């Protein structure tokens, strides 16, 4: 059962395809915060207010876990219905804000990092599976809108460096896996068009995240240099793997080169500041 929502339109999914940093938004509260609280802590009565207040560390970890489950269930719903319902934008908007707020509080307290990593890695894995998988019973129905909605969820979640860097790492690794599969796949196989579409969705997502947040991440006090280098190397590997399948579709290489070029421009200052191995940076320029 979905409670009635205000008649005003949520603009969460506006500009999905725009390659520009999203404008800053206000920090106003919304009644959906209360829905998320009830999902996270069953039976506990809460008051309207800051979504991160009045909870101890265990409550916040539990809320983070269950809120990610809530977001994944929302994405499942749009694939089941082949379209986003009238409340999807509102619910997903508040769910993403709720997760980001909780995560920020938890990271600032420097507690339960391994558990938090497990929760976020699980969220990324499950959402990526939805973004890159067409339901078996989809038939002739176009599911691209649902896929792009999930892509946009990733883009918004990437506002937090802790999530964004893990998204790029997972997606770049997935690109390499898909490129290897394409080499062995018959072009006339029914799954080929879906894999082809998924490839572009993934490459586009990486470009969005780099364009939106790279400069912000590099200025983050808790910037993770280790995972940064890991996903940069992973993108370079993805580029190499896509060059192998260039005979299948040369556009793969065109798009990944555009991503690598943008990445090189964004991280150049960081490379000279020692945040990225200069040997790795030099490979971005090749």
mmCIF file of C-alpha atoms in Angstrom:
data_model
loop_
_atom_site.group_PDB
_atom_site.id
_atom_site.type_symbol
_atom_site.label_atom_id
_atom_site.label_comp_id
_atom_site.label_asym_id
_atom_site.label_seq_id
_atom_site.Cartn_x
_atom_site.Cartn_y
_atom_site.Cartn_z
ATOM 1 C CA UNK A 1 0.000 0.000 0.000
ATOM 2 C CA UNK A 2 1.379 3.376 -0.984
ATOM 3 C CA UNK A 3 0.188 6.405 0.997
ATOM 4 C CA UNK A 4 -1.156 9.325 -1.008
ATOM 5 C CA UNK A 5 1.486 11.838 -1.977
ATOM 6 C CA UNK A 6 1.330 15.541 -2.459
ATOM 7 C CA UNK A 7 0.095 16.622 -5.872
ATOM 8 C CA UNK A 8 3.252 18.629 -6.593
ATOM 9 C CA UNK A 9 5.589 16.999 -9.082
ATOM 10 C CA UNK A 10 8.910 15.591 -7.899
ATOM 11 C CA UNK A 11 11.784 16.732 -10.113
ATOM 12 C CA UNK A 12 14.196 14.004 -9.005
ATOM 13 C CA UNK A 13 14.437 12.473 -12.484
ATOM 14 C CA UNK A 14 14.597 15.723 -14.421
ATOM 15 C CA UNK A 15 17.745 16.037 -16.500
ATOM 16 C CA UNK A 16 18.566 12.322 -16.439
ATOM 17 C CA UNK A 17 20.495 12.587 -19.701
ATOM 18 C CA UNK A 18 22.185 15.931 -19.049
ATOM 19 C CA UNK A 19 25.939 15.742 -18.663
ATOM 20 C CA UNK A 20 26.099 18.547 -16.138
ATOM 21 C CA UNK A 21 26.636 18.637 -12.365
ATOM 22 C CA UNK A 22 23.264 18.633 -10.607
ATOM 23 C CA UNK A 23 22.276 21.924 -8.979
ATOM 24 C CA UNK A 24 22.390 22.070 -5.177
ATOM 25 C CA UNK A 25 19.108 21.255 -3.487
ATOM 26 C CA UNK A 26 17.568 22.396 -0.261
ATOM 27 C CA UNK A 27 17.613 20.273 2.855
ATOM 28 C CA UNK A 28 13.889 20.333 3.580
ATOM 29 C CA UNK A 29 12.292 17.372 5.295
ATOM 30 C CA UNK A 30 9.485 15.313 3.832
ATOM 31 C CA UNK A 31 6.855 12.949 5.212
ATOM 32 C CA UNK A 32 8.443 10.026 3.322
ATOM 33 C CA UNK A 33 11.259 10.167 5.878
ATOM 34 C CA UNK A 34 8.725 8.782 8.336
ATOM 35 C CA UNK A 35 7.843 5.932 5.956
ATOM 36 C CA UNK A 36 11.509 5.001 5.709
ATOM 37 C CA UNK A 37 11.912 5.106 9.459
ATOM 38 C CA UNK A 38 9.019 2.716 9.903
ATOM 39 C CA UNK A 39 10.540 0.404 7.309
ATOM 40 C CA UNK A 40 13.855 0.451 9.147
ATOM 41 C CA UNK A 41 12.642 0.097 12.715
ATOM 42 C CA UNK A 42 9.346 -1.744 12.765
ATOM 43 C CA UNK A 43 6.916 -0.575 15.378
ATOM 44 C CA UNK A 44 9.090 2.290 16.626
ATOM 45 C CA UNK A 45 7.308 5.625 16.809
ATOM 46 C CA UNK A 46 9.337 8.615 15.617
ATOM 47 C CA UNK A 47 8.759 12.313 15.321
ATOM 48 C CA UNK A 48 9.163 14.429 12.213
ATOM 49 C CA UNK A 49 12.601 16.005 12.050
ATOM 50 C CA UNK A 50 16.117 15.279 10.928
ATOM 51 C CA UNK A 51 16.333 11.819 9.396
ATOM 52 C CA UNK A 52 19.568 11.130 11.242
ATOM 53 C CA UNK A 53 18.558 12.277 14.744
ATOM 54 C CA UNK A 54 17.626 10.302 17.856
ATOM 55 C CA UNK A 55 19.244 7.047 16.769
ATOM 56 C CA UNK A 56 22.267 5.295 18.189
ATOM 57 C CA UNK A 57 24.913 3.653 16.037
ATOM 58 C CA UNK A 58 23.179 0.272 15.882
ATOM 59 C CA UNK A 59 19.922 1.922 14.821
ATOM 60 C CA UNK A 60 21.704 3.813 12.047
ATOM 61 C CA UNK A 61 23.421 0.697 10.704
ATOM 62 C CA UNK A 62 20.115 -1.169 10.729
ATOM 63 C CA UNK A 63 18.355 1.741 9.047
ATOM 64 C CA UNK A 64 21.054 1.916 6.376
ATOM 65 C CA UNK A 65 20.662 -1.770 5.606
ATOM 66 C CA UNK A 66 16.886 -1.717 5.457
ATOM 67 C CA UNK A 67 16.775 1.554 3.537
ATOM 68 C CA UNK A 68 18.967 0.056 0.829
ATOM 69 C CA UNK A 69 16.578 -2.896 0.710
ATOM 70 C CA UNK A 70 13.720 -0.429 0.321
ATOM 71 C CA UNK A 71 15.428 1.280 -2.626
ATOM 72 C CA UNK A 72 16.112 -2.041 -4.359
ATOM 73 C CA UNK A 73 12.473 -3.041 -3.915
ATOM 74 C CA UNK A 74 11.434 0.245 -5.525
ATOM 75 C CA UNK A 75 13.590 -0.531 -8.537
ATOM 76 C CA UNK A 76 12.100 -4.022 -8.724
ATOM 77 C CA UNK A 77 8.675 -2.430 -8.835
ATOM 78 C CA UNK A 78 9.334 -0.335 -11.928
ATOM 79 C CA UNK A 79 10.545 -3.388 -13.848
ATOM 80 C CA UNK A 80 7.519 -5.389 -12.760
ATOM 81 C CA UNK A 81 5.152 -2.640 -13.944
ATOM 82 C CA UNK A 82 7.302 -1.719 -17.006
ATOM 83 C CA UNK A 83 6.950 1.894 -15.942
ATOM 84 C CA UNK A 84 7.454 4.074 -12.913
ATOM 85 C CA UNK A 85 4.307 4.695 -10.901
ATOM 86 C CA UNK A 86 3.257 8.168 -9.842
ATOM 87 C CA UNK A 87 4.975 7.857 -6.461
ATOM 88 C CA UNK A 88 8.231 6.294 -7.656
ATOM 89 C CA UNK A 89 10.077 9.596 -8.085
ATOM 90 C CA UNK A 90 9.020 10.829 -4.655
ATOM 91 C CA UNK A 91 9.833 7.586 -2.839
ATOM 92 C CA UNK A 92 13.171 7.047 -4.581
ATOM 93 C CA UNK A 93 14.150 10.690 -4.046
ATOM 94 C CA UNK A 94 13.550 10.438 -0.318
ATOM 95 C CA UNK A 95 15.124 6.976 -0.081
ATOM 96 C CA UNK A 96 18.326 8.206 -1.723
ATOM 97 C CA UNK A 97 18.478 11.280 0.522
ATOM 98 C CA UNK A 98 17.824 9.099 3.560
ATOM 99 C CA UNK A 99 20.646 6.701 2.661
ATOM 100 C CA UNK A 100 23.105 9.520 1.956
ATOM 101 C CA UNK A 101 22.283 11.268 5.216
ATOM 102 C CA UNK A 102 22.655 8.086 7.261
ATOM 103 C CA UNK A 103 25.896 7.153 5.551
ATOM 104 C CA UNK A 104 27.392 10.583 6.127
ATOM 105 C CA UNK A 105 26.680 10.346 9.860
ATOM 106 C CA UNK A 106 28.080 6.832 10.116
ATOM 107 C CA UNK A 107 31.262 7.667 8.203
ATOM 108 C CA UNK A 108 31.897 10.749 10.308
ATOM 109 C CA UNK A 109 31.781 8.590 13.424
ATOM 110 C CA UNK A 110 34.299 6.153 11.849
ATOM 111 C CA UNK A 111 32.503 3.065 13.104
ATOM 112 C CA UNK A 112 31.543 -0.287 11.629
ATOM 113 C CA UNK A 113 33.358 0.486 8.367
ATOM 114 C CA UNK A 114 33.539 -3.130 7.213
ATOM 115 C CA UNK A 115 29.826 -3.624 7.813
ATOM 116 C CA UNK A 116 28.986 -0.385 6.017
ATOM 117 C CA UNK A 117 31.168 -1.434 3.064
ATOM 118 C CA UNK A 118 29.285 -4.724 2.909
ATOM 119 C CA UNK A 119 25.914 -2.956 2.887
ATOM 120 C CA UNK A 120 26.934 -0.465 0.191
ATOM 121 C CA UNK A 121 28.632 -3.095 -1.963
ATOM 122 C CA UNK A 122 25.444 -5.154 -1.724
ATOM 123 C CA UNK A 123 23.339 -2.172 -2.782
ATOM 124 C CA UNK A 124 25.581 -1.471 -5.779
ATOM 125 C CA UNK A 125 25.596 -5.125 -6.844
ATOM 126 C CA UNK A 126 21.823 -5.504 -6.618
ATOM 127 C CA UNK A 127 21.020 -2.247 -8.406
ATOM 128 C CA UNK A 128 23.527 -3.006 -11.153
ATOM 129 C CA UNK A 129 21.926 -6.410 -11.660
ATOM 130 C CA UNK A 130 18.576 -4.666 -12.191
ATOM 131 C CA UNK A 131 20.022 -2.007 -14.456
ATOM 132 C CA UNK A 132 21.751 -4.565 -16.684
ATOM 133 C CA UNK A 133 19.155 -7.348 -16.719
ATOM 134 C CA UNK A 134 16.017 -7.434 -18.821
ATOM 135 C CA UNK A 135 13.254 -9.530 -17.189
ATOM 136 C CA UNK A 136 12.773 -12.878 -18.923
ATOM 137 C CA UNK A 137 9.067 -12.200 -19.418
ATOM 138 C CA UNK A 138 9.600 -8.708 -20.808
ATOM 139 C CA UNK A 139 8.682 -9.840 -24.319
ATOM 140 C CA UNK A 140 8.409 -6.970 -26.782
ATOM 141 C CA UNK A 141 7.938 -4.382 -24.002
ATOM 142 C CA UNK A 142 10.636 -1.740 -23.826
ATOM 143 C CA UNK A 143 12.290 -1.670 -20.385
ATOM 144 C CA UNK A 144 14.805 1.043 -21.242
ATOM 145 C CA UNK A 145 13.009 3.697 -19.188
ATOM 146 C CA UNK A 146 13.231 1.512 -16.089
ATOM 147 C CA UNK A 147 16.920 0.882 -16.768
ATOM 148 C CA UNK A 148 17.650 4.587 -17.109
ATOM 149 C CA UNK A 149 15.743 5.256 -13.883
ATOM 150 C CA UNK A 150 18.043 2.842 -12.053
ATOM 151 C CA UNK A 151 21.031 4.462 -13.755
ATOM 152 C CA UNK A 152 19.831 7.788 -12.383
ATOM 153 C CA UNK A 153 19.538 6.300 -8.880
ATOM 154 C CA UNK A 154 23.213 5.382 -9.182
ATOM 155 C CA UNK A 155 24.015 8.883 -10.341
ATOM 156 C CA UNK A 156 22.326 10.444 -7.327
ATOM 157 C CA UNK A 157 23.844 7.954 -4.881
ATOM 158 C CA UNK A 158 27.260 8.849 -6.291
ATOM 159 C CA UNK A 159 27.009 12.204 -4.551
ATOM 160 C CA UNK A 160 28.673 10.409 -1.637
ATOM 161 C CA UNK A 161 32.274 9.521 -2.490
ATOM 162 C CA UNK A 162 32.062 6.309 -0.464
ATOM 163 C CA UNK A 163 29.309 5.038 -2.782
ATOM 164 C CA UNK A 164 30.326 6.736 -6.024
ATOM 165 C CA UNK A 165 33.820 5.277 -6.211
ATOM 166 C CA UNK A 166 32.447 1.791 -5.532
ATOM 167 C CA UNK A 167 29.874 2.229 -8.272
ATOM 168 C CA UNK A 168 32.553 3.070 -10.837
ATOM 169 C CA UNK A 169 34.694 0.137 -9.743
ATOM 170 C CA UNK A 170 31.806 -2.329 -10.011
ATOM 171 C CA UNK A 171 30.568 -0.952 -13.343
ATOM 172 C CA UNK A 172 34.007 -0.864 -14.973
ATOM 173 C CA UNK A 173 34.588 -4.475 -13.928
ATOM 174 C CA UNK A 174 31.192 -5.384 -15.341
ATOM 175 C CA UNK A 175 32.112 -3.744 -18.662
ATOM 176 C CA UNK A 176 35.159 -5.998 -18.911
ATOM 177 C CA UNK A 177 33.040 -9.065 -18.132
ATOM 178 C CA UNK A 178 30.429 -8.150 -20.741
ATOM 179 C CA UNK A 179 33.077 -7.462 -23.382
ATOM 180 C CA UNK A 180 34.502 -10.944 -22.812
ATOM 181 C CA UNK A 181 31.023 -12.428 -23.169
ATOM 182 C CA UNK A 182 30.444 -10.544 -26.418
ATOM 183 C CA UNK A 183 33.483 -12.210 -27.954
ATOM 184 C CA UNK A 184 31.887 -15.616 -27.436
ATOM 185 C CA UNK A 185 28.336 -14.620 -28.265
ATOM 186 C CA UNK A 186 26.606 -15.177 -31.585
ATOM 187 C CA UNK A 187 25.531 -11.724 -32.879
ATOM 188 C CA UNK A 188 22.194 -13.282 -33.785
ATOM 189 C CA UNK A 189 21.629 -14.486 -30.223
ATOM 190 C CA UNK A 190 18.469 -13.028 -28.691
ATOM 191 C CA UNK A 191 20.448 -11.622 -25.758
ATOM 192 C CA UNK A 192 22.885 -9.672 -27.941
ATOM 193 C CA UNK A 193 20.771 -6.477 -28.270
ATOM 194 C CA UNK A 194 20.290 -6.347 -24.488
ATOM 195 C CA UNK A 195 24.021 -6.769 -23.822
ATOM 196 C CA UNK A 196 24.730 -4.090 -26.411
ATOM 197 C CA UNK A 197 22.320 -1.674 -24.729
ATOM 198 C CA UNK A 198 23.683 -2.477 -21.277
ATOM 199 C CA UNK A 199 27.205 -1.651 -22.423
ATOM 200 C CA UNK A 200 26.239 1.890 -23.374
ATOM 201 C CA UNK A 201 24.236 2.393 -20.179
ATOM 202 C CA UNK A 202 27.273 1.399 -18.106
ATOM 203 C CA UNK A 203 29.767 3.541 -20.009
ATOM 204 C CA UNK A 204 27.386 6.500 -19.823
ATOM 205 C CA UNK A 205 26.968 6.033 -16.075
ATOM 206 C CA UNK A 206 30.720 6.228 -15.502
ATOM 207 C CA UNK A 207 30.895 9.416 -17.570
ATOM 208 C CA UNK A 208 28.032 10.930 -15.575
ATOM 209 C CA UNK A 209 29.690 10.169 -12.239
ATOM 210 C CA UNK A 210 33.070 11.534 -13.311
ATOM 211 C CA UNK A 211 31.468 14.669 -14.747
ATOM 212 C CA UNK A 212 29.218 15.239 -11.733
ATOM 213 C CA UNK A 213 31.462 14.442 -8.804
ATOM 214 C CA UNK A 214 35.155 13.858 -9.561
ATOM 215 C CA UNK A 215 36.287 17.285 -8.404
ATOM 216 C CA UNK A 216 34.111 17.022 -5.295
ATOM 217 C CA UNK A 217 35.433 13.568 -4.398
ATOM 218 C CA UNK A 218 39.046 14.672 -4.695
ATOM 219 C CA UNK A 219 38.400 17.410 -2.121
ATOM 220 C CA UNK A 220 36.701 15.019 0.310
ATOM 221 C CA UNK A 221 38.512 14.651 3.632
ATOM 222 C CA UNK A 222 37.782 10.915 3.680
ATOM 223 C CA UNK A 223 38.819 10.386 0.048
ATOM 224 C CA UNK A 224 39.868 6.761 -0.446
ATOM 225 C CA UNK A 225 43.033 6.852 -2.541
ATOM 226 C CA UNK A 226 43.285 3.063 -2.683
ATOM 227 C CA UNK A 227 39.884 2.454 -4.271
ATOM 228 C CA UNK A 228 40.454 5.496 -6.519
ATOM 229 C CA UNK A 229 43.525 3.892 -8.075
ATOM 230 C CA UNK A 230 41.737 0.557 -8.238
ATOM 231 C CA UNK A 231 38.853 1.836 -10.356
ATOM 232 C CA UNK A 232 41.100 3.970 -12.572
ATOM 233 C CA UNK A 233 43.090 0.834 -13.377
ATOM 234 C CA UNK A 234 39.803 -1.004 -13.914
ATOM 235 C CA UNK A 235 38.650 1.609 -16.452
ATOM 236 C CA UNK A 236 41.945 1.247 -18.299
ATOM 237 C CA UNK A 237 41.416 -2.505 -18.403
ATOM 238 C CA UNK A 238 37.862 -1.984 -19.649
ATOM 239 C CA UNK A 239 39.209 0.206 -22.462
ATOM 240 C CA UNK A 240 41.691 -2.504 -23.439
ATOM 241 C CA UNK A 241 38.975 -5.170 -23.373
ATOM 242 C CA UNK A 242 36.649 -3.047 -25.507
ATOM 243 C CA UNK A 243 39.377 -2.555 -28.094
ATOM 244 C CA UNK A 244 39.341 -6.325 -28.562
ATOM 245 C CA UNK A 245 35.631 -6.278 -29.445
ATOM 246 C CA UNK A 246 35.920 -3.210 -31.660
ATOM 247 C CA UNK A 247 35.098 -5.337 -34.692
ATOM 248 C CA UNK A 248 31.682 -6.010 -33.123
ATOM 249 C CA UNK A 249 30.926 -2.373 -32.401
ATOM 250 C CA UNK A 250 33.464 0.398 -32.809
ATOM 251 C CA UNK A 251 31.288 2.818 -30.867
ATOM 252 C CA UNK A 252 32.230 1.063 -27.633
ATOM 253 C CA UNK A 253 35.786 2.309 -28.040
ATOM 254 C CA UNK A 254 34.657 5.791 -29.065
ATOM 255 C CA UNK A 255 32.594 6.181 -25.910
ATOM 256 C CA UNK A 256 35.102 4.670 -23.504
ATOM 257 C CA UNK A 257 37.835 6.898 -24.978
ATOM 258 C CA UNK A 258 35.633 9.894 -24.276
ATOM 259 C CA UNK A 259 35.282 8.732 -20.674
ATOM 260 C CA UNK A 260 39.029 8.198 -20.314
ATOM 261 C CA UNK A 261 39.715 11.635 -21.769
ATOM 262 C CA UNK A 262 37.334 13.310 -19.345
ATOM 263 C CA UNK A 263 38.822 11.348 -16.458
ATOM 264 C CA UNK A 264 42.356 12.393 -17.415
ATOM 265 C CA UNK A 265 41.359 16.060 -17.383
ATOM 266 C CA UNK A 266 39.591 15.791 -14.038
ATOM 267 C CA UNK A 267 42.328 13.893 -12.173
ATOM 268 C CA UNK A 268 45.384 15.679 -13.590
ATOM 269 C CA UNK A 269 45.762 17.926 -10.503
ATOM 270 C CA UNK A 270 45.286 14.932 -8.190
ATOM 271 C CA UNK A 271 47.987 12.979 -10.017
ATOM 272 C CA UNK A 272 50.530 15.741 -9.418
ATOM 273 C CA UNK A 273 49.421 15.973 -5.780
ATOM 274 C CA UNK A 274 50.246 12.305 -5.249
ATOM 275 C CA UNK A 275 46.675 11.019 -5.037
ATOM 276 C CA UNK A 276 47.128 8.934 -8.188
ATOM 277 C CA UNK A 277 50.198 7.027 -9.314
ATOM 278 C CA UNK A 278 51.832 8.973 -12.146
ATOM 279 C CA UNK A 279 52.357 5.754 -14.114
ATOM 280 C CA UNK A 280 48.595 5.145 -13.990
ATOM 281 C CA UNK A 281 47.926 8.746 -14.996
ATOM 282 C CA UNK A 282 50.321 8.474 -17.950
ATOM 283 C CA UNK A 283 48.289 5.506 -19.217
ATOM 284 C CA UNK A 284 45.169 7.676 -19.197
ATOM 285 C CA UNK A 285 46.962 9.997 -21.615
ATOM 286 C CA UNK A 286 47.942 7.232 -24.051
#
